[in-house]
Tab-separated table of C-alpha atoms and ligand atoms in Angstrom:
chain	number	residue	atom	x	y	z
V	112	UNK	CA	14.666	-54.565	48.224
V	113	UNK	CA	14.393	-50.856	47.730
V	114	UNK	CA	10.909	-49.334	47.388
V	115	UNK	CA	11.292	-47.565	44.037
V	116	UNK	CA	7.795	-46.037	44.152
V	117	UNK	CA	8.865	-43.944	47.142
V	118	UNK	CA	11.770	-42.483	45.163
V	119	UNK	CA	11.524	-39.173	43.306
V	120	UNK	CA	12.294	-39.313	39.562
V	121	UNK	CA	15.526	-37.349	40.137
V	122	UNK	CA	16.633	-39.860	42.773
V	123	UNK	CA	16.015	-42.718	40.361
V	124	UNK	CA	17.998	-40.786	37.744
V	125	UNK	CA	20.890	-40.333	40.166
V	126	UNK	CA	21.050	-44.025	41.077
V	127	UNK	CA	20.793	-45.121	37.458
V	128	UNK	CA	23.606	-42.742	36.571
V	129	UNK	CA	25.762	-44.254	39.312
V	130	UNK	CA	25.032	-47.676	37.777
V	131	UNK	CA	26.344	-46.385	34.472
V	132	UNK	CA	22.968	-46.374	32.714
V	133	UNK	CA	22.089	-43.717	30.132
V	134	UNK	CA	19.823	-40.916	31.386
V	135	UNK	CA	16.830	-41.860	29.258
V	136	UNK	CA	16.513	-45.234	31.061
V	137	UNK	CA	15.551	-43.513	34.323
V	138	UNK	CA	12.952	-41.450	32.474
V	139	UNK	CA	11.470	-44.542	30.890
V	140	UNK	CA	11.210	-46.279	34.265
V	141	UNK	CA	9.607	-43.221	35.924
V	142	UNK	CA	7.067	-43.042	33.111
V	143	UNK	CA	6.114	-46.687	33.543
V	144	UNK	CA	5.819	-46.282	37.297
V	145	UNK	CA	3.576	-43.232	36.938
V	146	UNK	CA	1.354	-45.248	34.607
V	147	UNK	CA	0.882	-47.843	37.325
V	148	UNK	CA	2.777	-50.918	36.124
V	149	UNK	CA	3.222	-53.606	38.762
V	150	UNK	CA	6.510	-55.146	37.575
V	151	UNK	CA	9.682	-54.423	35.615
V	152	UNK	CA	8.735	-57.218	33.191
V	153	UNK	CA	6.013	-54.964	31.822
V	154	UNK	CA	8.511	-52.229	30.887
V	155	UNK	CA	8.727	-53.271	27.285
V	156	UNK	CA	11.146	-50.632	26.080
V	157	UNK	CA	13.871	-51.797	28.501
V	158	UNK	CA	16.329	-54.528	27.492
V	159	UNK	CA	15.554	-57.866	29.128
V	160	UNK	CA	18.825	-58.029	31.085
V	161	UNK	CA	18.171	-54.565	32.536
V	162	UNK	CA	14.657	-55.603	33.558
V	163	UNK	CA	15.982	-58.571	35.503
V	164	UNK	CA	18.776	-56.474	37.046
V	165	UNK	CA	16.242	-53.903	38.267
V	166	UNK	CA	13.996	-56.692	39.598
V	167	UNK	CA	16.791	-57.741	41.939
V	168	UNK	CA	17.420	-54.240	43.234
V	169	UNK	CA	13.992	-52.670	43.486
V	170	UNK	CA	10.496	-53.707	44.517
V	171	UNK	CA	7.325	-52.302	42.961
V	172	UNK	CA	4.613	-52.744	45.559
V	173	UNK	CA	1.042	-52.308	44.372
V	174	UNK	CA	-1.850	-53.032	46.743
V	175	UNK	CA	-4.555	-55.612	46.085
V	176	UNK	CA	-8.253	-54.728	46.172
V	177	UNK	CA	-9.556	-56.641	49.209
V	178	UNK	CA	-13.009	-55.067	49.141
V	179	UNK	CA	-14.677	-52.554	46.901
V	180	UNK	CA	-18.040	-50.987	47.665
V	181	UNK	CA	-19.905	-48.654	45.354
V	182	UNK	CA	-22.682	-46.458	46.688
V	183	UNK	CA	-25.954	-46.885	44.799
V	184	UNK	CA	-26.944	-43.401	45.960
V	185	UNK	CA	-24.108	-41.199	44.805
V	186	UNK	CA	-21.432	-43.334	43.152
V	187	UNK	CA	-18.972	-42.992	46.041
V	188	UNK	CA	-16.453	-45.840	45.906
V	189	UNK	CA	-14.727	-47.277	48.913
V	190	UNK	CA	-11.643	-49.453	48.624
V	191	UNK	CA	-10.017	-51.657	51.192
V	192	UNK	CA	-6.457	-52.238	50.012
V	193	UNK	CA	-4.277	-55.113	51.096
V	194	UNK	CA	-0.691	-53.979	51.644
V	195	UNK	CA	2.474	-56.021	51.171
V	196	UNK	CA	2.714	-57.000	54.869
V	197	UNK	CA	-0.926	-58.104	55.230
V	198	UNK	CA	-2.220	-54.852	56.694
V	199	UNK	CA	-5.265	-53.174	55.199
V	200	UNK	CA	-6.106	-49.504	54.636
V	201	UNK	CA	-9.099	-47.762	53.168
V	202	UNK	CA	-9.528	-45.096	50.524
V	203	UNK	CA	-12.704	-43.357	49.366
V	204	UNK	CA	-13.385	-41.838	45.952
V	205	UNK	CA	-16.075	-39.148	46.007
V	206	UNK	CA	-17.674	-37.498	43.010
V	207	UNK	CA	-18.234	-33.787	43.231
V	208	UNK	CA	-19.282	-31.283	40.590
V	209	UNK	CA	-15.748	-29.872	40.459
V	210	UNK	CA	-14.101	-33.266	40.039
V	211	UNK	CA	-13.307	-36.538	41.756
V	212	UNK	CA	-11.771	-36.400	45.200
V	213	UNK	CA	-9.884	-39.238	46.779
V	214	UNK	CA	-9.702	-39.443	50.567
V	215	UNK	CA	-6.583	-41.329	51.608
V	216	UNK	CA	-5.220	-42.917	54.773
V	217	UNK	CA	-1.789	-41.834	55.992
V	218	UNK	CA	-1.143	-44.404	58.727
V	219	UNK	CA	-2.235	-47.976	59.403
V	220	UNK	CA	-4.413	-47.194	62.417
V	221	UNK	CA	-3.985	-44.062	64.504
V	222	UNK	CA	-2.737	-43.166	67.980
V	223	UNK	CA	-4.631	-39.907	68.531
V	224	UNK	CA	-7.545	-41.503	70.358
V	225	UNK	CA	-10.394	-39.180	69.308
V	226	UNK	CA	-13.476	-40.468	71.129
V	227	UNK	CA	-15.833	-40.361	68.127
V	228	UNK	CA	-13.529	-41.903	65.508
V	229	UNK	CA	-13.388	-45.537	64.359
V	230	UNK	CA	-9.863	-45.280	62.941
V	231	UNK	CA	-8.186	-45.025	66.302
V	232	UNK	CA	-9.862	-47.931	68.087
V	233	UNK	CA	-7.043	-50.427	67.494
V	234	UNK	CA	-4.290	-47.825	67.957
V	235	UNK	CA	-1.393	-47.205	65.597
V	236	UNK	CA	-0.126	-50.278	63.754
V	237	UNK	CA	2.553	-48.626	61.633
V	238	UNK	CA	3.424	-45.642	59.478
V	239	UNK	CA	2.503	-45.764	55.804
V	240	UNK	CA	5.216	-45.416	53.188
V	241	UNK	CA	5.105	-42.594	50.604
V	242	UNK	CA	4.579	-45.204	47.874
V	243	UNK	CA	1.609	-46.677	49.718
V	244	UNK	CA	-0.108	-43.282	49.903
V	245	UNK	CA	0.652	-42.611	46.253
V	246	UNK	CA	-0.783	-46.005	45.343
V	247	UNK	CA	-4.026	-45.100	47.099
V	248	UNK	CA	-4.411	-42.257	44.602
V	249	UNK	CA	-3.038	-43.949	41.509
V	250	UNK	CA	-4.665	-47.357	41.999
V	251	UNK	CA	-8.031	-45.741	42.848
V	252	UNK	CA	-7.821	-43.859	39.571
V	253	UNK	CA	-6.773	-46.917	37.569
V	254	UNK	CA	-9.326	-49.264	39.101
V	255	UNK	CA	-12.269	-46.866	38.995
V	256	UNK	CA	-11.438	-45.341	35.635
V	257	UNK	CA	-12.241	-41.981	37.223
V	258	UNK	CA	-9.691	-39.202	36.802
V	259	UNK	CA	-8.681	-37.971	40.261
V	260	UNK	CA	-8.417	-34.197	40.493
V	261	UNK	CA	-8.407	-33.610	44.261
V	262	UNK	CA	-6.794	-35.393	47.197
V	263	UNK	CA	-7.699	-35.055	50.860
V	264	UNK	CA	-5.595	-36.514	53.661
V	265	UNK	CA	-8.648	-37.255	55.770
V	266	UNK	CA	-8.712	-41.019	55.947
V	267	UNK	CA	-7.258	-43.118	58.736
V	268	UNK	CA	-4.213	-41.704	60.505
V	269	UNK	CA	-2.737	-38.385	61.518
V	270	UNK	CA	-0.665	-36.998	58.622
V	271	UNK	CA	1.528	-34.828	60.851
V	272	UNK	CA	2.407	-37.894	62.950
V	273	UNK	CA	3.954	-39.390	59.781
V	274	UNK	CA	5.504	-36.120	58.700
V	275	UNK	CA	8.486	-37.101	56.552
V	276	UNK	CA	6.646	-39.801	54.640
V	277	UNK	CA	3.676	-37.521	54.027
V	278	UNK	CA	5.958	-34.720	52.771
V	279	UNK	CA	7.661	-37.151	50.399
V	280	UNK	CA	4.288	-38.447	49.231
V	281	UNK	CA	3.222	-34.861	48.459
V	282	UNK	CA	6.395	-34.335	46.404
V	283	UNK	CA	5.643	-37.500	44.437
V	284	UNK	CA	2.009	-36.492	43.967
V	285	UNK	CA	2.982	-33.037	42.761
V	286	UNK	CA	5.950	-34.095	40.613
V	287	UNK	CA	5.606	-33.282	36.883
V	288	UNK	CA	7.045	-36.701	36.054
V	289	UNK	CA	4.936	-38.345	38.744
V	290	UNK	CA	1.216	-37.892	39.357
V	291	UNK	CA	1.513	-34.206	38.483
V	292	UNK	CA	-1.299	-32.929	40.699
V	293	UNK	CA	-1.340	-29.330	41.913
V	294	UNK	CA	-1.082	-29.069	45.686
V	295	UNK	CA	-3.782	-26.417	45.494
V	296	UNK	CA	-6.082	-29.390	45.048
V	297	UNK	CA	-4.896	-31.059	48.249
V	298	UNK	CA	-6.205	-30.713	51.807
V	299	UNK	CA	-4.306	-31.988	54.800
V	300	UNK	CA	-6.361	-32.552	57.924
V	301	UNK	CA	-4.808	-32.611	61.389
V	302	UNK	CA	-6.023	-33.056	64.948
V	303	UNK	CA	-3.700	-30.168	65.787
V	304	UNK	CA	-0.113	-31.373	66.279
V	305	UNK	CA	1.028	-27.752	66.504
V	306	UNK	CA	4.692	-28.607	67.003
V	307	UNK	CA	4.704	-29.502	63.293
V	308	UNK	CA	2.935	-26.399	61.971
V	309	UNK	CA	6.062	-24.249	61.533
V	310	UNK	CA	7.814	-27.034	59.689
V	311	UNK	CA	4.833	-27.427	57.399
V	312	UNK	CA	4.438	-23.677	56.835
V	313	UNK	CA	8.102	-23.296	55.925
V	314	UNK	CA	7.726	-25.747	53.071
V	315	UNK	CA	5.323	-23.261	51.557
V	316	UNK	CA	3.125	-25.879	49.944
V	317	UNK	CA	-0.018	-24.563	48.359
V	318	UNK	CA	-2.259	-27.072	50.122
V	319	UNK	CA	-5.183	-26.302	52.415
V	320	UNK	CA	-4.627	-26.997	56.087
V	321	UNK	CA	-7.789	-28.318	57.726
V	322	UNK	CA	-7.763	-28.338	61.505
V	323	UNK	CA	-10.071	-30.769	63.277
V	324	UNK	CA	-11.246	-28.426	65.978
V	325	UNK	CA	-14.523	-30.084	67.037
V	326	UNK	CA	-14.744	-27.919	70.178
V	327	UNK	CA	-13.835	-24.292	70.852
V	328	UNK	CA	-12.934	-24.726	74.545
V	329	UNK	CA	-10.368	-26.888	76.326
V	330	UNK	CA	-12.814	-28.659	78.581
V	331	UNK	CA	-14.931	-30.040	75.734
V	332	UNK	CA	-12.031	-30.557	73.337
V	333	UNK	CA	-9.861	-32.500	75.766
V	334	UNK	CA	-12.816	-34.747	76.552
V	335	UNK	CA	-13.223	-35.832	72.938
V	336	UNK	CA	-9.675	-35.279	71.619
V	337	UNK	CA	-6.768	-36.411	73.805
V	338	UNK	CA	-4.400	-34.552	71.437
V	339	UNK	CA	-5.678	-31.343	73.044
V	340	UNK	CA	-4.034	-32.241	76.337
V	341	UNK	CA	-0.804	-30.321	76.867
V	342	UNK	CA	-1.455	-28.191	73.797
V	343	UNK	CA	-4.782	-26.437	74.250
V	344	UNK	CA	-7.102	-24.426	72.030
V	345	UNK	CA	-5.355	-21.052	72.618
V	346	UNK	CA	-2.032	-22.470	71.444
V	347	UNK	CA	-3.775	-24.112	68.497
V	348	UNK	CA	-5.304	-20.797	67.428
V	349	UNK	CA	-1.923	-19.094	67.715
V	350	UNK	CA	-0.329	-21.794	65.566
V	351	UNK	CA	-3.107	-21.391	62.961
V	352	UNK	CA	-2.572	-17.624	62.818
V	353	UNK	CA	1.158	-18.089	62.373
V	354	UNK	CA	0.562	-20.650	59.657
V	355	UNK	CA	-1.627	-18.173	57.771
V	356	UNK	CA	0.906	-15.374	58.236
V	357	UNK	CA	3.733	-17.488	56.848
V	358	UNK	CA	1.884	-19.079	53.944
V	359	UNK	CA	-0.787	-16.509	53.129
V	360	UNK	CA	-3.303	-19.334	53.155
V	361	UNK	CA	-6.397	-19.528	55.327
V	362	UNK	CA	-6.942	-22.614	57.423
V	363	UNK	CA	-10.306	-24.278	57.771
V	364	UNK	CA	-11.855	-25.784	60.880
V	365	UNK	CA	-13.515	-29.184	60.794
V	366	UNK	CA	-16.320	-29.444	63.312
V	367	UNK	CA	-18.237	-32.706	63.767
V	368	UNK	CA	-21.591	-31.981	65.374
V	369	UNK	CA	-22.060	-34.309	68.347
V	370	UNK	CA	-25.371	-34.436	70.177
V	371	UNK	CA	-25.194	-32.719	73.564
V	372	UNK	CA	-21.394	-32.524	73.521
V	373	UNK	CA	-20.284	-29.606	71.337
V	374	UNK	CA	-23.488	-28.357	69.724
V	375	UNK	CA	-24.955	-25.843	72.191
V	376	UNK	CA	-25.396	-22.129	71.672
V	377	UNK	CA	-22.442	-21.462	73.987
V	378	UNK	CA	-20.217	-23.619	71.801
V	379	UNK	CA	-21.452	-21.839	68.684
V	380	UNK	CA	-20.662	-18.398	70.116
V	381	UNK	CA	-17.209	-19.470	71.220
V	382	UNK	CA	-16.594	-21.028	67.830
V	383	UNK	CA	-17.484	-17.711	66.188
V	384	UNK	CA	-14.740	-16.043	68.242
V	385	UNK	CA	-12.212	-18.714	67.368
V	386	UNK	CA	-13.010	-18.596	63.653
V	387	UNK	CA	-12.727	-14.813	63.619
V	388	UNK	CA	-9.455	-14.852	65.542
V	389	UNK	CA	-7.944	-17.023	62.844
V	390	UNK	CA	-9.929	-15.970	59.772
V	391	UNK	CA	-10.952	-19.584	59.341
V	392	UNK	CA	-13.661	-21.131	57.269
V	393	UNK	CA	-15.827	-23.595	59.247
V	394	UNK	CA	-16.816	-26.946	57.816
V	395	UNK	CA	-19.542	-28.608	59.861
V	396	UNK	CA	-19.681	-32.391	59.614
V	397	UNK	CA	-22.773	-34.327	60.666
V	398	UNK	CA	-21.232	-36.962	62.966
V	399	UNK	CA	-21.095	-40.427	61.489
V	400	UNK	CA	-22.207	-42.873	64.092
V	401	UNK	CA	-19.524	-45.399	64.995
V	402	UNK	CA	-20.761	-48.726	66.319
V	403	UNK	CA	-18.421	-48.782	69.317
V	404	UNK	CA	-19.140	-45.194	70.309
V	405	UNK	CA	-21.746	-43.674	72.588
V	406	UNK	CA	-21.766	-40.401	70.649
V	407	UNK	CA	-24.672	-39.510	68.406
V	408	UNK	CA	-25.067	-36.916	65.652
V	409	UNK	CA	-26.722	-33.631	66.591
V	410	UNK	CA	-30.396	-33.253	65.832
V	411	UNK	CA	-31.425	-31.294	62.731
V	412	UNK	CA	-32.818	-28.599	65.011
V	413	UNK	CA	-29.543	-28.122	66.839
V	414	UNK	CA	-27.583	-28.220	63.611
V	415	UNK	CA	-29.775	-25.505	62.074
V	416	UNK	CA	-29.583	-23.281	65.152
V	417	UNK	CA	-25.812	-23.704	65.246
V	418	UNK	CA	-25.447	-22.762	61.572
V	419	UNK	CA	-27.647	-19.723	62.048
V	420	UNK	CA	-25.444	-18.355	64.840
V	421	UNK	CA	-22.322	-18.773	62.724
V	422	UNK	CA	-23.893	-17.224	59.644
V	423	UNK	CA	-25.400	-14.283	61.516
V	424	UNK	CA	-21.982	-13.533	62.955
V	425	UNK	CA	-20.461	-13.449	59.487
V	426	UNK	CA	-18.504	-16.686	59.760
V	427	UNK	CA	-17.949	-18.520	56.514
V	428	UNK	CA	-19.624	-21.898	57.072
V	429	UNK	CA	-20.413	-24.968	54.990
V	430	UNK	CA	-21.984	-28.295	55.915
V	431	UNK	CA	-20.356	-31.394	54.537
V	432	UNK	CA	-22.601	-33.520	52.376
V	433	UNK	CA	-22.898	-37.112	53.491
V	434	UNK	CA	-21.606	-39.234	50.664
V	435	UNK	CA	-21.561	-43.006	50.596
V	436	UNK	CA	-23.733	-43.329	53.695
V	437	UNK	CA	-24.961	-46.702	52.423
V	438	UNK	CA	-21.442	-48.206	52.223
V	439	UNK	CA	-19.792	-47.500	55.609
V	440	UNK	CA	-17.883	-44.717	53.894
V	441	UNK	CA	-17.077	-42.942	57.120
V	442	UNK	CA	-13.722	-42.787	58.790
V	443	UNK	CA	-12.157	-46.169	59.259
V	444	UNK	CA	-15.312	-48.217	59.505
V	445	UNK	CA	-14.611	-50.581	56.630
V	446	UNK	CA	-11.120	-51.399	57.860
V	447	UNK	CA	-12.513	-51.798	61.375
V	448	UNK	CA	-15.056	-54.367	60.162
V	449	UNK	CA	-12.343	-56.201	58.270
V	450	UNK	CA	-10.069	-56.319	61.328
V	451	UNK	CA	-12.947	-57.515	63.508
V	452	UNK	CA	-13.794	-60.319	61.082
V	453	UNK	CA	-10.126	-61.375	61.130
V	454	UNK	CA	-10.089	-61.503	64.941
V	455	UNK	CA	-12.924	-64.066	64.939
O	122	SAH	N1	-6.063	-37.245	61.862
O	122	SAH	C1	-6.561	-36.240	60.993
O	122	SAH	C2	-7.222	-36.717	59.722
O	122	SAH	C3	-8.114	-37.899	59.775
O	122	SAH	S1	-9.805	-37.789	60.184
O	122	SAH	C4	-7.482	-35.327	61.744
O	122	SAH	O1	-7.735	-35.560	62.916
O	122	SAH	O2	-7.888	-34.328	61.178
O	122	SAH	C5	-10.600	-36.710	59.062
O	122	SAH	C6	-11.741	-35.947	59.735
O	122	SAH	O3	-12.842	-36.787	60.073
O	122	SAH	C7	-11.303	-35.283	61.019
O	122	SAH	O4	-11.830	-33.995	61.099
O	122	SAH	C8	-11.935	-36.195	62.052
O	122	SAH	O5	-12.032	-35.581	63.298
O	122	SAH	C9	-13.252	-36.521	61.400
O	122	SAH	N2	-13.963	-37.658	61.972
O	122	SAH	C10	-13.473	-38.753	62.572
O	122	SAH	N3	-14.460	-39.567	62.972
O	122	SAH	C11	-15.607	-38.993	62.612
O	122	SAH	C12	-16.992	-39.358	62.736
O	122	SAH	N4	-17.357	-40.473	63.325
O	122	SAH	N5	-17.891	-38.512	62.228
O	122	SAH	C13	-17.531	-37.359	61.609
O	122	SAH	N6	-16.265	-36.972	61.459
O	122	SAH	C14	-15.311	-37.761	61.962
């Protein structure tokens, strides 16, 4: 059966037209879908025979809530969704002053192998469909009752390794007859698959590109991020500059502070150069400890010294707040626990 939630409203309209249906039927269906209905039976303004005809042609796949954790500290909500084929993905809803942000997964698992990340431990299971990513946003909003105003592609998976599906998801998210969210409120985070940057830039989306840099030199970066091999930091910086030239939008660097690995003064000074080369904003992330990993977060002292060097050099730097620390809200840890409990 065809996955109708991955279709754009105009594609639905085209197919309905080919079936000889009047134009307003497609509009009605798109409206119901955007509201989050889980079946054609619920589409009360469609004739019964049309509902059953559509049931045979199209599937509406909505995920089930397998787990839901709410942080007592800051209201952060973490969902583990069960997908149609039995796989599970996680989504986090975070409350900020400027609105509610949902952090979504883009792949089931991940093949990038970053040494500090829980999402990659079991490797890539499969790509996520556009509808599945859209459901992460829509179903989080419906279940939590919290209006979602911002979306970050910073959950499990590498968005640029699922390029076509992610681009289609963004069209659905942005569509006036779909979720209708401005792409200015979207950040896409990548480990630096530079071969995709031109393609992304040419689409001229208004989103923010966040690059997970985590180290300013090849030696350190390759050690913690296998994706650096064969690409390299110089090439990454060049790709970032080109992206900014084409789109007019600044990129930001994500930098997880790891004790004794990437948090020395030398790293800070090199990072200053890199950020200036590209005109990038730097977002420092206190490392979330992952059970299976030997890496530890930097000490407060090192973090402060690092920030001071960046600030004194005029680099625009922020430190990410830790939200949901009481509910395993970091990077793939809930799904990881779920998978481990299934293995037993
Ligand atoms: N694959 C994409 C997006 C997913 S991860 C990417 O690499 O950017 C989102 C961010 O969380 C990335 O910057 C990633 O490097 C970071 N991250 C992963 N594990 C982390 C951990 N244990 N602590 C802090 N940040 C982590």
